[in-house]
PDB file of C-alpha atoms in Angstrom:
ATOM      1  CA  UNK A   1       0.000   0.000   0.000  1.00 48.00           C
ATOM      2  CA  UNK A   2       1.307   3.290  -0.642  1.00 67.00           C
ATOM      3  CA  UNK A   3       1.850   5.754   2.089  1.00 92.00           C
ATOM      4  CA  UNK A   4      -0.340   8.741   2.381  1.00 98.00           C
ATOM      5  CA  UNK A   5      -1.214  11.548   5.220  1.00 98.00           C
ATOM      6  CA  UNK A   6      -4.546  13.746   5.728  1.00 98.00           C
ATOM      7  CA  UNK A   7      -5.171  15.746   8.701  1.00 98.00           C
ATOM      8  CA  UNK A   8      -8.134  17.690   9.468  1.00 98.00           C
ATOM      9  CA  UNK A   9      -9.472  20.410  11.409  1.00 98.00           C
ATOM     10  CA  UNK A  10     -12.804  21.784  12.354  1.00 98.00           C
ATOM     11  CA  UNK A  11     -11.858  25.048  14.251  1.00 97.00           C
ATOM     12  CA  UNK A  12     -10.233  25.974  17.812  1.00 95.00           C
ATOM     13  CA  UNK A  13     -12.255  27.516  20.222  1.00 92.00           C
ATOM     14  CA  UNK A  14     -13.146  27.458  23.991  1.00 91.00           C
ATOM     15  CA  UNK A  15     -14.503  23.778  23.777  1.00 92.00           C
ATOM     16  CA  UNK A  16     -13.832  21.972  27.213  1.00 93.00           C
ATOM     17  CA  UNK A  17     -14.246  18.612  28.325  1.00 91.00           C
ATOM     18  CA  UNK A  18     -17.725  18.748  30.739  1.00 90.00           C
ATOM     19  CA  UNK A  19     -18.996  21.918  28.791  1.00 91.00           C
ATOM     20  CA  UNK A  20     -19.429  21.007  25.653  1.00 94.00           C
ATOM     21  CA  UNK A  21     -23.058  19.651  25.005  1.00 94.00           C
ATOM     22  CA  UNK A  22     -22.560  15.410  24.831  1.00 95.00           C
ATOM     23  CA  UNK A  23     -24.447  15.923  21.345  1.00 95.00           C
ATOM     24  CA  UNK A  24     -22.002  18.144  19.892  1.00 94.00           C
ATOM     25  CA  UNK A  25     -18.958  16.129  21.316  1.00 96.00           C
ATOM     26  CA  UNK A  26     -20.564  13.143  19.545  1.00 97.00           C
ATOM     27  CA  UNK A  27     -21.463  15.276  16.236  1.00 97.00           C
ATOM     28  CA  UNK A  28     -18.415  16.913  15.980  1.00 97.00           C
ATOM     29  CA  UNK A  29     -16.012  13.556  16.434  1.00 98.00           C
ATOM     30  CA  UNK A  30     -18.892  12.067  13.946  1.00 98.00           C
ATOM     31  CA  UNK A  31     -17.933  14.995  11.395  1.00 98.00           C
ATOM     32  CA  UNK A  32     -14.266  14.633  11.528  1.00 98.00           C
ATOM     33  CA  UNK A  33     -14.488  10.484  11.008  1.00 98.00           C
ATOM     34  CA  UNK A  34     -17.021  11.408   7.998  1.00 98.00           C
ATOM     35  CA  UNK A  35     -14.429  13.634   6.582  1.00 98.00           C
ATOM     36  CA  UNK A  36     -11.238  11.793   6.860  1.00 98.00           C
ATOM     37  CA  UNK A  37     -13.283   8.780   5.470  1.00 98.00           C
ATOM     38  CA  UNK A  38     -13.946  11.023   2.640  1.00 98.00           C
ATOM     39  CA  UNK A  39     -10.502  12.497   2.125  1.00 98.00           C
ATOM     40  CA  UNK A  40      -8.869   9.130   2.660  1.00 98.00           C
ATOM     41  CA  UNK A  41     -11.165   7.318   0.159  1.00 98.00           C
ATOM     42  CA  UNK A  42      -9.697  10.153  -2.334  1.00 98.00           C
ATOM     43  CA  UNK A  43      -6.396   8.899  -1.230  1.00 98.00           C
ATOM     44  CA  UNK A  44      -6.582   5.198  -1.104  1.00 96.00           C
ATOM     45  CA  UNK A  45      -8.108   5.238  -5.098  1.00 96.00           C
ATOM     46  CA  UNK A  46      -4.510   6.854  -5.607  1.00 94.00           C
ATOM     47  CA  UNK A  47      -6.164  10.430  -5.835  1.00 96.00           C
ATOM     48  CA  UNK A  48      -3.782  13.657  -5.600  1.00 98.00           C
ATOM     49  CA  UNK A  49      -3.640  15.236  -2.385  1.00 98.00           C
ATOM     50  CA  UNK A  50      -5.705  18.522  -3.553  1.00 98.00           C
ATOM     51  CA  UNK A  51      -8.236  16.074  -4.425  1.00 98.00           C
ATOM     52  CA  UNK A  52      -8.069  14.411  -1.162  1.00 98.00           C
ATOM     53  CA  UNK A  53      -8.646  18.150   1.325  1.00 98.00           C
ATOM     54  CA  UNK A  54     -10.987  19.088  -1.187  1.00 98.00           C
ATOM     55  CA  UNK A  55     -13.257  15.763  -0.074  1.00 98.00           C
ATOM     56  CA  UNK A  56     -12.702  16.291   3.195  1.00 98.00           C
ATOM     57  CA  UNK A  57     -13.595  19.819   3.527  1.00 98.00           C
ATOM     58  CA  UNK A  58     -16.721  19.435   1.325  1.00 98.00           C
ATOM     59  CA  UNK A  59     -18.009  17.234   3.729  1.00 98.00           C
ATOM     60  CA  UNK A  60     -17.774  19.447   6.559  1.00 98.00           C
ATOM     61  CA  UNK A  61     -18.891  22.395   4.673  1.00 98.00           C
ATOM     62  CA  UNK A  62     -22.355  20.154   4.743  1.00 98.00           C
ATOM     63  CA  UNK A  63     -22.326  19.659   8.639  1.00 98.00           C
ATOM     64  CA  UNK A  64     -23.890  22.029  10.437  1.00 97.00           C
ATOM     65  CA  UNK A  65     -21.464  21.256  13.514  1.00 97.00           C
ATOM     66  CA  UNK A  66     -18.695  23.358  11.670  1.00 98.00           C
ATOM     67  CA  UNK A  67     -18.218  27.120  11.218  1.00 97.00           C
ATOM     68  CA  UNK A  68     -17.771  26.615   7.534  1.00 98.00           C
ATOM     69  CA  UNK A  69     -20.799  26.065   4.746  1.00 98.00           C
ATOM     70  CA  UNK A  70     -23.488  24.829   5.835  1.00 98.00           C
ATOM     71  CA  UNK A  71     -23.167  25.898   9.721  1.00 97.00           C
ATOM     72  CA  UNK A  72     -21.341  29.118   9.222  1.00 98.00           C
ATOM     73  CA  UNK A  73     -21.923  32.013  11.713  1.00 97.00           C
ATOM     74  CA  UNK A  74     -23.683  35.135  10.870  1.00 97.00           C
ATOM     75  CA  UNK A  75     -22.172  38.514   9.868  1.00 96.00           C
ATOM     76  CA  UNK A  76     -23.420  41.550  12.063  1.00 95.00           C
ATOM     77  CA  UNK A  77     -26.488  42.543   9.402  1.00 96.00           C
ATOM     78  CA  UNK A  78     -27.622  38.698   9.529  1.00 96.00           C
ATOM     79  CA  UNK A  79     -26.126  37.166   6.297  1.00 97.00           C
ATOM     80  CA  UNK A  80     -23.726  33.696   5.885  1.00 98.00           C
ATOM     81  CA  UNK A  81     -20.376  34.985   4.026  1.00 98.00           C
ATOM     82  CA  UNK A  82     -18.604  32.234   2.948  1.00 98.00           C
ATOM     83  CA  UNK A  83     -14.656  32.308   2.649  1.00 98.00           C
ATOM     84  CA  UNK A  84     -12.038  29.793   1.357  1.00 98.00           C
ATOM     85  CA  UNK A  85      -8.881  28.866  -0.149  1.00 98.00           C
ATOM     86  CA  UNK A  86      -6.752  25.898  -1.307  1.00 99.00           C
ATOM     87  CA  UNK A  87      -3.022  25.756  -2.157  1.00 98.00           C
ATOM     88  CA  UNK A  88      -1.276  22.860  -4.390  1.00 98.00           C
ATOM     89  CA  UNK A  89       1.936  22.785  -2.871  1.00 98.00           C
ATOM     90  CA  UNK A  90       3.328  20.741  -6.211  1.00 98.00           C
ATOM     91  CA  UNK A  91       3.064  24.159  -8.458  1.00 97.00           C
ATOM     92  CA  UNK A  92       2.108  26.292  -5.682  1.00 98.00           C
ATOM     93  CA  UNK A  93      -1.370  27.346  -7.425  1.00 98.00           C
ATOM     94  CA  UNK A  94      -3.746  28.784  -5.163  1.00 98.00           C
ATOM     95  CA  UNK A  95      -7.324  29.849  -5.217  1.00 98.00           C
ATOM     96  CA  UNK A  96      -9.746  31.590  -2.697  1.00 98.00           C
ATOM     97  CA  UNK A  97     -12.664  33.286  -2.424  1.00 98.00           C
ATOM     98  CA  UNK A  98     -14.549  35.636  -0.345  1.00 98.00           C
ATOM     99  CA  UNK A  99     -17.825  36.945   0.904  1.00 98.00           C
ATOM    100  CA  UNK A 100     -19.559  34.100  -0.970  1.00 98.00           C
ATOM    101  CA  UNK A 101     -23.580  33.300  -0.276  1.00 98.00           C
ATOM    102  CA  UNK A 102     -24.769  30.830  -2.871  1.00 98.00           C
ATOM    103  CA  UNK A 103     -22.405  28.662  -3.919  1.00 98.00           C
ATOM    104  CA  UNK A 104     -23.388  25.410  -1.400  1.00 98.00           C
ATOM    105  CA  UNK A 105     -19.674  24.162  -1.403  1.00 98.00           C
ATOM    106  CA  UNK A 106     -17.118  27.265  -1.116  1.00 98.00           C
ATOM    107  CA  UNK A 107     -13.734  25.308  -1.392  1.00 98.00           C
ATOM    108  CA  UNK A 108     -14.917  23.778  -4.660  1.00 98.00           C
ATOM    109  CA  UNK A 109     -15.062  27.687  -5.816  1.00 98.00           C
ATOM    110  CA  UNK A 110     -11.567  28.320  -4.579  1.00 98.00           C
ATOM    111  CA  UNK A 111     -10.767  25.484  -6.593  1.00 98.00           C
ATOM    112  CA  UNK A 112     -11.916  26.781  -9.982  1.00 98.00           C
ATOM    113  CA  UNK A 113     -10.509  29.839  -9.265  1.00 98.00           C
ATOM    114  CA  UNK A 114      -7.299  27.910  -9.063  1.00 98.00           C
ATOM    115  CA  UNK A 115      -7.827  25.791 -11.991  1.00 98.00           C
ATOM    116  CA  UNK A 116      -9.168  28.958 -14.126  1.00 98.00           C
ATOM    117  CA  UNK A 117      -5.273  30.144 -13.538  1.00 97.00           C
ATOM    118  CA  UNK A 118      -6.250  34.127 -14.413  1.00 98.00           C
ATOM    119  CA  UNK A 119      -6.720  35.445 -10.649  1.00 98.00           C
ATOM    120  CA  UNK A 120      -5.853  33.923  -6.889  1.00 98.00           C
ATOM    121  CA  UNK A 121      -8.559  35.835  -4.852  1.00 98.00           C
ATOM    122  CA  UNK A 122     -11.918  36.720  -6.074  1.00 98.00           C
ATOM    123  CA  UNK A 123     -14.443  38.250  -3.812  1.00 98.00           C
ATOM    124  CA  UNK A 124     -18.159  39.446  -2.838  1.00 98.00           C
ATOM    125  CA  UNK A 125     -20.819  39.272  -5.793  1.00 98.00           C
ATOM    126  CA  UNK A 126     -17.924  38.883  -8.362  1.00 98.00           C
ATOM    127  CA  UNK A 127     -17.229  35.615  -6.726  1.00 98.00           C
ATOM    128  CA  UNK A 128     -20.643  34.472  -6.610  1.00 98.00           C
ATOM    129  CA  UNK A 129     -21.231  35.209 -10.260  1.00 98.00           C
ATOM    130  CA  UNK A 130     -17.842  33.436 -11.247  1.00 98.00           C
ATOM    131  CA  UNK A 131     -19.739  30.595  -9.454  1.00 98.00           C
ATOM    132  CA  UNK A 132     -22.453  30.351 -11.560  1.00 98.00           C
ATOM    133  CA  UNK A 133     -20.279  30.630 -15.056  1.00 98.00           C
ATOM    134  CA  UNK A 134     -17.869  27.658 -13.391  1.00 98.00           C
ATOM    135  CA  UNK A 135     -21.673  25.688 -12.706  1.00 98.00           C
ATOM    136  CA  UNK A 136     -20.609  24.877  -9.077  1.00 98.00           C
ATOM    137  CA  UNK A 137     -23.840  23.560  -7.450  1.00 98.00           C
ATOM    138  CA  UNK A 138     -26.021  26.611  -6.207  1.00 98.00           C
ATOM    139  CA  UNK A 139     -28.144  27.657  -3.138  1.00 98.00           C
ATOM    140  CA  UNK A 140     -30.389  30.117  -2.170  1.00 98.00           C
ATOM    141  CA  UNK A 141     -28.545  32.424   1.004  1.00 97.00           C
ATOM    142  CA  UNK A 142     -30.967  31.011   3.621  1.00 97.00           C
ATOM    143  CA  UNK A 143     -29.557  27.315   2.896  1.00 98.00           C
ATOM    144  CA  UNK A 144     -27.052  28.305   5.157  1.00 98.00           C
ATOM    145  CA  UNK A 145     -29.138  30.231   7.346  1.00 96.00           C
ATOM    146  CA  UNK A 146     -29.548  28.444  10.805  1.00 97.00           C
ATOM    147  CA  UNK A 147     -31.301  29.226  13.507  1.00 97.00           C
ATOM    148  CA  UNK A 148     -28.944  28.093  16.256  1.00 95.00           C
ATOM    149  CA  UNK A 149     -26.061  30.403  14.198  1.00 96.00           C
ATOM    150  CA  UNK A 150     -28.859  33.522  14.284  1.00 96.00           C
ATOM    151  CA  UNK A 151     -28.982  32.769  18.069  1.00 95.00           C
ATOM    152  CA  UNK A 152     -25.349  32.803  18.904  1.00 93.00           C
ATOM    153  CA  UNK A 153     -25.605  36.384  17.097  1.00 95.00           C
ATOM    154  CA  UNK A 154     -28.084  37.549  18.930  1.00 93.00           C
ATOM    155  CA  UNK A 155     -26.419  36.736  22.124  1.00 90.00           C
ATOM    156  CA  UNK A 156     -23.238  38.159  20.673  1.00 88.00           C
ATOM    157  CA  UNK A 157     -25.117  40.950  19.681  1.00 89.00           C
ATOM    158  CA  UNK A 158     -26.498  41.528  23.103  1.00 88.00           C
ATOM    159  CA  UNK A 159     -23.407  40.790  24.662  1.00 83.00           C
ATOM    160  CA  UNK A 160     -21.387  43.994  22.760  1.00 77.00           C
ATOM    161  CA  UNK A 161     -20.833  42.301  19.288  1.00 69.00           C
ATOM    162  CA  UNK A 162     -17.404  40.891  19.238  1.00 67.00           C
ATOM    163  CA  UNK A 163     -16.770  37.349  20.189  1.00 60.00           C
ATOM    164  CA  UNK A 164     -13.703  37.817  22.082  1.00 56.00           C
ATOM    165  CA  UNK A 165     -13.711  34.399  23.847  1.00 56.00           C
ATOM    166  CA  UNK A 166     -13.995  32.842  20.010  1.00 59.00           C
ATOM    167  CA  UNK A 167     -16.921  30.601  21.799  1.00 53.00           C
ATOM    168  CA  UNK A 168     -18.881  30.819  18.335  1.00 53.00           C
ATOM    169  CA  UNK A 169     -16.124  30.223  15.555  1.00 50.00           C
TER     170      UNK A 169
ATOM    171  CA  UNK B   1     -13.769  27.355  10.594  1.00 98.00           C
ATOM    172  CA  UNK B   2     -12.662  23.760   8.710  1.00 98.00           C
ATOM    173  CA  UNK B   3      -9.539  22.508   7.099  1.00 98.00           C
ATOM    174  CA  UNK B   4      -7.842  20.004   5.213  1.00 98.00           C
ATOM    175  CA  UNK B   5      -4.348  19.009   4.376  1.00 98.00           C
ATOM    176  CA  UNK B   6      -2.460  16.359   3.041  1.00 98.00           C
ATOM    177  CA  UNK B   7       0.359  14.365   1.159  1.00 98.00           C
ATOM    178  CA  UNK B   8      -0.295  11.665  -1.436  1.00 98.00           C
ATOM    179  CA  UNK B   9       1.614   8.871  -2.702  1.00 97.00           C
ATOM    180  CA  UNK B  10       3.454  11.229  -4.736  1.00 97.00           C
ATOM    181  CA  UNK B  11       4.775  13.243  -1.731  1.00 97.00           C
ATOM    182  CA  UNK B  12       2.962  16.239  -3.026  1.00 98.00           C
ATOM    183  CA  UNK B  13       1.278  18.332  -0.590  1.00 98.00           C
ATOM    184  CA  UNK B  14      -2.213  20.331  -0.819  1.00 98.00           C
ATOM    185  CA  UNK B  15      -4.094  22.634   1.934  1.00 99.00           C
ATOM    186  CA  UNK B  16      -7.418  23.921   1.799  1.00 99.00           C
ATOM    187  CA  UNK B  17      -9.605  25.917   4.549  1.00 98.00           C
ATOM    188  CA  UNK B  18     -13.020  27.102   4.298  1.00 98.00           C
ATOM    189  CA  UNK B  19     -14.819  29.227   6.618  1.00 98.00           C
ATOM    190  CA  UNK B  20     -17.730  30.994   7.842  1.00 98.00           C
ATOM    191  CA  UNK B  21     -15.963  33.472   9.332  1.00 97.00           C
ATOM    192  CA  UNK B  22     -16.385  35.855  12.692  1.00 95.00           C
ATOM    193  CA  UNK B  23     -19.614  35.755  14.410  1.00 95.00           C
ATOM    194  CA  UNK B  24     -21.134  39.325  14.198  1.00 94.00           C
ATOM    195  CA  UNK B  25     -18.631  40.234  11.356  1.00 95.00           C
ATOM    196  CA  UNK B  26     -18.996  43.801   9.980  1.00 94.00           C
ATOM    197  CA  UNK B  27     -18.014  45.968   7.386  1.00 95.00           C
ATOM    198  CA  UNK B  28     -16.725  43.038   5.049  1.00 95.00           C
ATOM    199  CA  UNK B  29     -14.500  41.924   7.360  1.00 96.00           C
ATOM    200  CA  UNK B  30     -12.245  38.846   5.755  1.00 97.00           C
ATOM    201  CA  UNK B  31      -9.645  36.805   7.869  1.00 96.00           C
ATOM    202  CA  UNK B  32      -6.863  34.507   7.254  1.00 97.00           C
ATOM    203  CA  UNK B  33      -8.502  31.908   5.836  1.00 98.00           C
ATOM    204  CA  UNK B  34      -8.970  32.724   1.866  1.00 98.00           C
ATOM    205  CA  UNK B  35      -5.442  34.821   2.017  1.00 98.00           C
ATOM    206  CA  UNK B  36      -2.866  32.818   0.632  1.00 98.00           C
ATOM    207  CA  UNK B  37       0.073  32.695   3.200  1.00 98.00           C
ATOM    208  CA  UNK B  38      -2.044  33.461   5.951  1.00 98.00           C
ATOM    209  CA  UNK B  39      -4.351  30.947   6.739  1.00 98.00           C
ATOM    210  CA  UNK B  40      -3.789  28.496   4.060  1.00 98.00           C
ATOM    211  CA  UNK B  41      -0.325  27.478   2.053  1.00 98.00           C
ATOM    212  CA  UNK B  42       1.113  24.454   0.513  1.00 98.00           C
ATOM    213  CA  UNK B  43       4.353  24.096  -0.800  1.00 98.00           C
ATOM    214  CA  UNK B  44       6.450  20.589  -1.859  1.00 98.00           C
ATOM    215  CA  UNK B  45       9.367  21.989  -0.791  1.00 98.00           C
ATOM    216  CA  UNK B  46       8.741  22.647   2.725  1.00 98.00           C
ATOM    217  CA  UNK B  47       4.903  21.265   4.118  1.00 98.00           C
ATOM    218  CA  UNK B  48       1.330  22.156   3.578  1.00 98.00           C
ATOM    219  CA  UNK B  49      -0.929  24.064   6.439  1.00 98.00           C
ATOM    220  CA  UNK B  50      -4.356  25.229   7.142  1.00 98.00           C
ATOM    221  CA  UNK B  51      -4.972  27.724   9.850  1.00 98.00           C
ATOM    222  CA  UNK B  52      -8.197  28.735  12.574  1.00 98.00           C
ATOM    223  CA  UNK B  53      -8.247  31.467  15.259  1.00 96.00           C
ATOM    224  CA  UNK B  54      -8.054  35.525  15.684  1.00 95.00           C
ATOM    225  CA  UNK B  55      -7.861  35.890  11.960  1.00 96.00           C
ATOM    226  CA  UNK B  56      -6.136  39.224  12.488  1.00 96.00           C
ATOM    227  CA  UNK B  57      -3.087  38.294  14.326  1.00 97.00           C
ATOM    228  CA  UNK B  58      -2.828  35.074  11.943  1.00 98.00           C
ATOM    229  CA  UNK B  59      -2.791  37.630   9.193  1.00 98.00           C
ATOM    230  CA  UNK B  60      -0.030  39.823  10.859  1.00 98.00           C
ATOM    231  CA  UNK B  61       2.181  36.643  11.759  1.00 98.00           C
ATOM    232  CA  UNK B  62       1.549  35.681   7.764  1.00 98.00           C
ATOM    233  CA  UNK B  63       1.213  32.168   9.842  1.00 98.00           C
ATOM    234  CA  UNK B  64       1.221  29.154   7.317  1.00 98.00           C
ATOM    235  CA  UNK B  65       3.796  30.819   4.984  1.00 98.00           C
ATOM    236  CA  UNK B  66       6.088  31.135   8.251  1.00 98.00           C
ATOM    237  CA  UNK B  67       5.615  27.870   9.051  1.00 98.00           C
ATOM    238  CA  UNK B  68       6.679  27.088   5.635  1.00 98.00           C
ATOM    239  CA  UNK B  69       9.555  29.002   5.877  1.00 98.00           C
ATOM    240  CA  UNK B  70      10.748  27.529   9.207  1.00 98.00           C
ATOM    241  CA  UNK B  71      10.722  24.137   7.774  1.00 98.00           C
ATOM    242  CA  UNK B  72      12.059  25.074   5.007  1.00 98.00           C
ATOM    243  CA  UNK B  73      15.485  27.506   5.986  1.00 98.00           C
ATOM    244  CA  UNK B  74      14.856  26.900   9.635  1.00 98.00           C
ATOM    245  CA  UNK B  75      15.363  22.918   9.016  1.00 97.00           C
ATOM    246  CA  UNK B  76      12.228  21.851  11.659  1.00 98.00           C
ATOM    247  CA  UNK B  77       9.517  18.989  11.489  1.00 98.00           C
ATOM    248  CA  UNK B  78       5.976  20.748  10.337  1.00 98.00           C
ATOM    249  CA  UNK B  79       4.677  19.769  13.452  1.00 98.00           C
ATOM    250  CA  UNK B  80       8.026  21.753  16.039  1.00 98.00           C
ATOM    251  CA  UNK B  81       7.724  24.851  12.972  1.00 98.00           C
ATOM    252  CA  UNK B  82       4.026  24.871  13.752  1.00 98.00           C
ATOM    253  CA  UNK B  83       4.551  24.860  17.710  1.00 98.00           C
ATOM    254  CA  UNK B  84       6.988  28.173  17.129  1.00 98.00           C
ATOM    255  CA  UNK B  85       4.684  29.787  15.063  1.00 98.00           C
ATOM    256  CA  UNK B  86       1.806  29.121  18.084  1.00 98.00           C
ATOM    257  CA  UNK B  87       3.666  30.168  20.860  1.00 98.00           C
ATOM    258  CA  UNK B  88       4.405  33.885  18.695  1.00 98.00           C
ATOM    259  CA  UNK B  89       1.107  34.426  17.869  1.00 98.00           C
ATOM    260  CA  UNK B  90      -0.302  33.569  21.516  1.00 98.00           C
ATOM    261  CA  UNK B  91       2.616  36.367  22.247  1.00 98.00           C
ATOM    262  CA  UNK B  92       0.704  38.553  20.009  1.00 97.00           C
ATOM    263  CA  UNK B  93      -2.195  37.843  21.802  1.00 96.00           C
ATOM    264  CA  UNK B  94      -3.747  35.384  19.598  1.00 96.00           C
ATOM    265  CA  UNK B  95      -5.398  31.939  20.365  1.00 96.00           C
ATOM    266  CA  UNK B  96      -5.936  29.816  17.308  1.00 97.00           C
ATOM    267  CA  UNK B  97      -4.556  26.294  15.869  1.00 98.00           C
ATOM    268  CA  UNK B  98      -2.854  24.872  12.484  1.00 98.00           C
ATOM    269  CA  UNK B  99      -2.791  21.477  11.014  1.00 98.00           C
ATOM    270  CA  UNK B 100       0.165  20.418   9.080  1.00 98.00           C
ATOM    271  CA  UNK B 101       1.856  18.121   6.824  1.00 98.00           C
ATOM    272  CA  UNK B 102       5.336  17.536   5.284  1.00 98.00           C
ATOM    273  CA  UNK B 103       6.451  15.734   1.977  1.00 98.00           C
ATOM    274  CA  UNK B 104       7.369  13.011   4.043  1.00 96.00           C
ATOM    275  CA  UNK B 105       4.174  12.494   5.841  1.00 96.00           C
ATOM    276  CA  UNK B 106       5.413  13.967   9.312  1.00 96.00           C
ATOM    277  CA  UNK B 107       2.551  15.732  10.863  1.00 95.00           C
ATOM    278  CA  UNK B 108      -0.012  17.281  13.325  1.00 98.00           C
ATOM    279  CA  UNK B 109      -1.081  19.979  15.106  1.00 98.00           C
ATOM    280  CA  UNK B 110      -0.261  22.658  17.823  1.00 98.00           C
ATOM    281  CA  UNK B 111      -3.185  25.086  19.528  1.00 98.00           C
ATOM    282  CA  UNK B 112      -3.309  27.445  22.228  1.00 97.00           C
ATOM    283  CA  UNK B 113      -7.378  27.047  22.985  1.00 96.00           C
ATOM    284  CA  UNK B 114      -8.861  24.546  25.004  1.00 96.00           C
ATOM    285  CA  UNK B 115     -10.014  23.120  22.183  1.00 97.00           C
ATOM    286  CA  UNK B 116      -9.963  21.861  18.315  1.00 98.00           C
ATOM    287  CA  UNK B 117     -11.860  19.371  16.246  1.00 98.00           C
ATOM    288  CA  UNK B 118      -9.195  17.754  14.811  1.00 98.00           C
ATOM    289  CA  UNK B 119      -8.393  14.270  13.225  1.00 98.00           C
ATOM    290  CA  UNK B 120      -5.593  12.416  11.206  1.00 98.00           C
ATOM    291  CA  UNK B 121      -5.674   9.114   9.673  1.00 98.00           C
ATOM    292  CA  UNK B 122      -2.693   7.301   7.596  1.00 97.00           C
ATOM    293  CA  UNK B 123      -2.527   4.706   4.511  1.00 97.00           C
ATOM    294  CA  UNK B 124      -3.328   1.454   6.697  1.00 95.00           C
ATOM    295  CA  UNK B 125      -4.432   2.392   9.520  1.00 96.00           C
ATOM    296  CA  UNK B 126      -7.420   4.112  11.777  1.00 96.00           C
ATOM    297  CA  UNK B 127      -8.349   7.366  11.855  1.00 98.00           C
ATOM    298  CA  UNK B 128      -7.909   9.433  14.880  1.00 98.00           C
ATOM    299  CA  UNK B 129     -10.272  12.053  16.329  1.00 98.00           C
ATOM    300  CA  UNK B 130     -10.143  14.359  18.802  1.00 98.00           C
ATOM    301  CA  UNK B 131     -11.498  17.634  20.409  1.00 98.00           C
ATOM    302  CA  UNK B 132     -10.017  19.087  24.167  1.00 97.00           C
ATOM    303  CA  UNK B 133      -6.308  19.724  24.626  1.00 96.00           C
ATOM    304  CA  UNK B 134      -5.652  16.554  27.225  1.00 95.00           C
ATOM    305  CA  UNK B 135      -6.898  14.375  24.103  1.00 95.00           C
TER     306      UNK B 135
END
């Protein structure tokens, strides 16, 4: 068998042992196993390794247990802006975007950008329409709009606005 | 914030990070995630790294490029270059964490927050999850 490496994370934050909710400890460790069964699957069929993070990040961008996609926080004015980026360190092409709402998968968009080979960073509604000429699957804004996310923001909200203990992402 | 990176049979490295960003973000505000260097960077020569924390001190510390760079002039694993480049940016008054991975398949993590869904798994053998720091 050839030898291969993917690690994975699904963001740092003030999660301790006790405090955490038993059904997000569960979810989250569920999450991570789903996505390194995804990435390594990539791997194991003798995929490249760009092909093998993009896997694994796709399926957390679907799990609402992760700050990215499909669980992302809210800005201040109540929207999802998606970012993200991904390198291939064999050429050292990059791609990322920013400030993304309807594209349901945003590292897949980083990785046309990449693969497109004119620009490294695209950004805001730009990015969202280079989305639709690529034909990356599409979602309406409020696909990523849930209501647990809108109630951390509130209580940020109340709480001053800036999440200085990084408890939400 | 999510992440990815790895090595393939080849040896070639890849990183990718994807993000929802700051709760109560305003005025368009972007962290290190999508900026190259930052919060994502792969490179053959050295390792490949994907970032999450205070975007804005990751930014300042240009953190997976310097990781990069220690590993690849500085001559240390991923994993010590990625400890180093922790420890500054909790100087700076950061908290955050990387993933990384070398050429060679030599890697890990380091973090400074109580926390970090993280997991690794190798040709052959199980994966391995975690979340707290005595994990």
């Amino acid at each position: 068998m050839s030898e291969w490496t993917l690690v994975i994370h699904g963001g740092s934050g003030s999660m301790r042992r006790g405090v955490l909710p038993e059904a997000e400890d569960e979810g989250g460790r569920a999450g991570l196993e789903a996505a390194l069964k995804a990435g390594g699957a990539a791997l194991d069929a003798g995929g490249s390794a760009l092909d093998a993070v993009e896997a694994a990040v796709r399926v957390m961008e679907d799990d609402p247990h992760f700050n990215a996609g499909r669980g992302a926080v809210f800005s201040w004015d109540g929207a999802n802006e998606l970012d993200a980026a991904i390198m291939d360190g064999t050429s050292r092409a990059a791609g990322a975007i920013s400030s993304v709402t309807t594209t349901r998968n945003p590292v897949s968009l980083a990785r046309k950008v990449m693969e497109d080979g004119r620009h490294v960073l695209l950004s805001g509604a730009g990015a969202d329409e280079f989305s639709r000429d690529k034909g990356l699957e599409q979602v309406e804004p409020d696909y990523f709009a849930l209501a647990e996310r809108r109630r951390q923001l509130d209580e940020i909200k109340a709480g001053g606005g800036f999440d200085s203990a990084m408890k939400y992402g | 914030t999510v992440g990815a990176v790895a090595v393939d049979a080849q040896g070639h490295v890849a990183a990718a990070t994807s993000t929802g960003g700051l709760t109560a973000k305003r005025w368009g505000r972007i962290g290190d995630s999508p900026l190259i260097g930052a919060g994502t960077y792969a490179d053959d020569r050295a390792c490949a790294t994907s970032c999450t924390g205070s975007g804005e001190i990751f930014i300042r510390a240009v953190a997976a490029h310097e990781i990069a760079a220690l590993v690849r002039f500085g001559k240390l694993g991923p994993v010590d270059a990625a400890g180093s480049v922790i420890a500054e940016i909790g100087a700076m008054g950061g908290k955050g964490g990387v993933i990384t991975v070398g050429p060679d398949g030599t890697g890990g993590w380091a973090f400074n927050t109580p926390g970090m869904y993280r997991g690794i798994l190798r040709s052959g053998e199980a994966p391995r999850v975690a979340i707290y720091d005595d994990e």
